[in-house]
Coordinates of C-alpha atoms and ligand atoms in Angstrom, one line a residue:
L289 CA 7.4 -8.7 -21.6
A290 CA 10.9 -7.5 -21.0
R291 CA 11.4 -5.4 -18.0
R292 CA 11.8 -1.7 -18.8
P293 CA 14.7 0.4 -17.3
A294 CA 14.1 1.1 -13.5
A295 CA 13.7 4.9 -14.0
E296 CA 11.1 4.4 -16.8
V297 CA 9.2 1.9 -14.5
V298 CA 9.3 4.4 -11.6
A299 CA 8.0 7.2 -13.8
A300 CA 5.2 5.1 -15.4
L301 CA 4.1 3.8 -11.9
T302 CA 4.1 7.4 -10.5
A303 CA 2.0 8.6 -13.4
L304 CA -0.5 5.6 -12.9
A305 CA -0.7 6.3 -9.2
E306 CA -1.6 10.0 -9.9
K307 CA -4.3 8.8 -12.3
V308 CA -5.7 6.3 -9.6
S309 CA -5.7 9.0 -7.0
G310 CA -8.3 11.0 -9.0
C311 CA -10.2 8.0 -10.3
R312 CA -14.0 8.0 -10.2
E313 CA -14.5 5.0 -12.4
C314 CA -16.6 3.2 -9.8
K315 CA -18.8 4.0 -6.9
L316 CA -16.0 3.1 -4.4
C317 CA -14.7 6.7 -5.1
T318 CA -17.7 8.2 -3.2
T319 CA -16.8 6.5 0.2
R320 CA -13.0 6.3 0.1
N321 CA -10.7 8.5 2.1
L322 CA -7.5 7.9 0.2
T323 CA -6.8 5.6 -2.7
V324 CA -4.3 2.9 -2.0
F325 CA -2.1 2.3 -5.0
A326 CA 1.0 0.2 -3.9
S327 CA 4.0 -0.1 -1.6
G328 CA 7.4 -1.4 -1.9
D329 CA 10.2 -1.8 -4.5
S330 CA 9.2 -1.5 -8.1
Q331 CA 12.2 -3.6 -8.9
A332 CA 11.1 -6.4 -6.7
R333 CA 11.4 -10.0 -7.6
L334 CA 8.2 -10.9 -5.6
M335 CA 4.9 -9.1 -6.0
L336 CA 1.9 -9.7 -3.7
V337 CA -1.6 -9.1 -4.8
G338 CA -4.4 -8.6 -2.1
E339 CA -8.0 -7.8 -2.3
G340 CA -8.5 -4.1 -1.3
P341 CA -7.8 -1.5 1.4
G342 CA -9.3 -1.8 4.8
A343 CA -9.9 0.9 7.3
E344 CA -6.4 1.6 8.2
E345 CA -5.2 1.3 4.6
D346 CA -7.9 3.9 3.6
K347 CA -6.6 6.3 6.3
Q348 CA -2.9 5.9 5.4
G349 CA -3.1 5.4 1.6
L350 CA -0.8 2.3 1.9
P351 CA -1.6 -1.4 1.5
F352 CA -1.4 -3.9 4.3
V353 CA -0.8 -1.5 7.3
G354 CA -3.3 -2.9 9.6
A355 CA -3.3 -6.2 11.6
A356 CA -3.2 -8.2 8.4
G357 CA -0.2 -6.3 7.2
E358 CA 1.6 -6.9 10.5
L359 CA 1.1 -10.6 10.1
L360 CA 2.3 -10.3 6.3
N361 CA 5.5 -8.6 7.5
K362 CA 6.1 -11.6 9.9
I363 CA 5.5 -14.2 7.1
L364 CA 7.9 -12.3 4.8
A365 CA 10.5 -12.0 7.6
A366 CA 10.2 -15.9 7.9
I367 CA 11.5 -16.2 4.3
G368 CA 14.2 -13.6 5.0
L369 CA 12.4 -10.7 3.2
A370 CA 11.8 -7.3 4.5
R371 CA 8.5 -5.7 3.5
D372 CA 10.2 -2.9 1.4
E373 CA 11.9 -5.6 -0.7
V374 CA 8.7 -6.8 -2.2
Y375 CA 5.9 -4.9 -4.2
V376 CA 2.5 -5.0 -2.8
A377 CA -0.9 -4.0 -4.6
N378 CA -4.5 -4.8 -4.4
I379 CA -7.3 -5.7 -6.9
V380 CA -9.3 -2.6 -6.0
K381 CA -7.7 0.7 -4.9
C382 CA -10.4 2.0 -2.9
R383 CA -11.9 0.7 0.3
P384 CA -15.2 -1.2 0.0
P385 CA -17.5 0.2 2.7
G386 CA -17.5 -1.9 5.9
N387 CA -14.8 -4.2 4.4
R388 CA -17.4 -6.0 2.3
D389 CA -16.1 -7.9 -0.9
P390 CA -15.6 -5.7 -3.9
E391 CA -18.5 -6.0 -6.3
P392 CA -18.0 -7.4 -9.8
D393 CA -18.6 -4.0 -11.5
E394 CA -15.9 -2.4 -9.2
V395 CA -13.5 -5.2 -9.9
V396 CA -13.9 -4.8 -13.6
A397 CA -13.5 -1.0 -13.4
C398 CA -10.3 -1.2 -11.3
R399 CA -8.5 -4.3 -12.6
G400 CA -6.7 -2.4 -15.6
F401 CA -4.7 -0.6 -12.9
L402 CA -3.4 -3.8 -11.4
E403 CA -2.6 -5.3 -14.8
R404 CA -0.6 -2.4 -15.7
Q405 CA 1.2 -2.5 -12.4
I406 CA 2.1 -6.2 -12.9
D407 CA 3.4 -5.5 -16.6
L408 CA 5.5 -2.6 -15.4
V409 CA 7.0 -4.4 -12.2
Q410 CA 7.5 -7.6 -14.0
P411 CA 8.3 -9.6 -10.9
R412 CA 9.8 -13.1 -11.1
V413 CA 6.9 -14.4 -9.1
L414 CA 3.4 -13.2 -8.2
V415 CA 1.8 -14.3 -5.0
V416 CA -2.0 -13.9 -5.0
L417 CA -3.5 -13.5 -1.5
G418 CA -7.0 -14.8 -1.0
R419 CA -10.1 -15.8 -2.7
I420 CA -11.1 -12.4 -4.4
A421 CA -7.7 -11.8 -5.9
A422 CA -7.3 -15.4 -7.0
H423 CA -10.7 -15.4 -8.6
T424 CA -10.3 -12.0 -10.3
L425 CA -6.8 -12.8 -11.6
L426 CA -7.5 -16.4 -12.6
G427 CA -11.0 -16.1 -13.9
N428 CA -12.4 -19.0 -12.0
D429 CA -14.4 -19.7 -8.8
T430 CA -12.4 -22.6 -7.4
P431 CA -12.4 -22.8 -3.5
I432 CA -9.1 -21.1 -2.3
S433 CA -8.3 -24.3 -0.3
K434 CA -8.1 -26.1 -3.6
M435 CA -6.1 -23.4 -5.4
R436 CA -3.5 -22.7 -2.7
G437 CA 0.0 -24.0 -3.1
K438 CA -0.2 -24.5 -6.8
W439 CA 1.4 -22.7 -9.7
Y440 CA -0.6 -20.7 -12.2
E441 CA 0.3 -18.2 -14.9
I442 CA -0.8 -14.6 -14.8
R443 CA 0.2 -12.1 -17.5
G444 CA 2.9 -14.5 -18.5
L445 CA 4.4 -14.7 -15.0
P446 CA 4.5 -17.6 -12.6
A447 CA 1.9 -17.1 -9.8
M448 CA 1.2 -18.9 -6.6
V449 CA -2.2 -18.6 -4.7
T450 CA -2.3 -18.7 -0.9
F451 CA -4.6 -17.6 1.9
H452 CA -5.0 -13.9 2.7
P453 CA -3.3 -12.9 5.9
A454 CA -6.8 -11.7 7.3
A455 CA -8.0 -15.3 6.9
L456 CA -5.0 -16.4 9.0
L457 CA -5.9 -14.0 11.7
R458 CA -9.5 -15.5 11.7
N459 CA -8.2 -19.1 11.6
P460 CA -4.6 -19.4 12.8
A461 CA -4.5 -23.1 11.9
L462 CA -4.2 -22.1 8.3
K463 CA -0.8 -20.4 9.0
R464 CA 1.3 -23.5 8.7
S465 CA 0.2 -24.1 5.0
V466 CA 1.0 -20.5 4.1
Ligands
SF4_614 FE1 -11.2 3.9 -9.5 FE2 -10.5 1.5 -8.7 FE3 -11.1 3.4 -6.9 FE4 -13.0 2.3 -8.4 S1 -11.8 1.3 -6.9 S2 -12.8 4.6 -8.1 S3 -11.9 2.0 -10.3 S4 -9.5 3.5 -8.3

């Protein structure tokens, strides 16, 4: 897909975010506080895809604003990128209660929004953070340790899988490979 003019992309993403904010397509709508659509630059060359909102994200309506988000900012800084230079979104836009994994029906209900985001932003590279996002977007159940660091293709774009920052908080030894 060719990238559409910037103003058209912003308008289409704004309309999509509006739709997501009122979405009731799965049961996560009954427990969420705010939907979490995305953050960052819709013209970004790098797009990151995570799993779903946690408690802090659900409160603020923004992705990766808790402890994992702080670590993500440091990782990006290490390659010379500010957080607002990348586009960040999740597989599900509403918080799974108690930070459980999103369930298959929730992932199915929500994934069309993410696919539309990817098609609109058209980054040069996608980075897929963690098991849930990797399995959803690549349609397999390979352990993340075997998928990480390899190139895949998602919606016609080059995509790299790596560990989720929350996993790095639990296991700092993984940081180096990320
Ligand atoms: Fe809709 Fe996605 Fe939220 Fe489910 S998780 S209610 S599909 S926006």
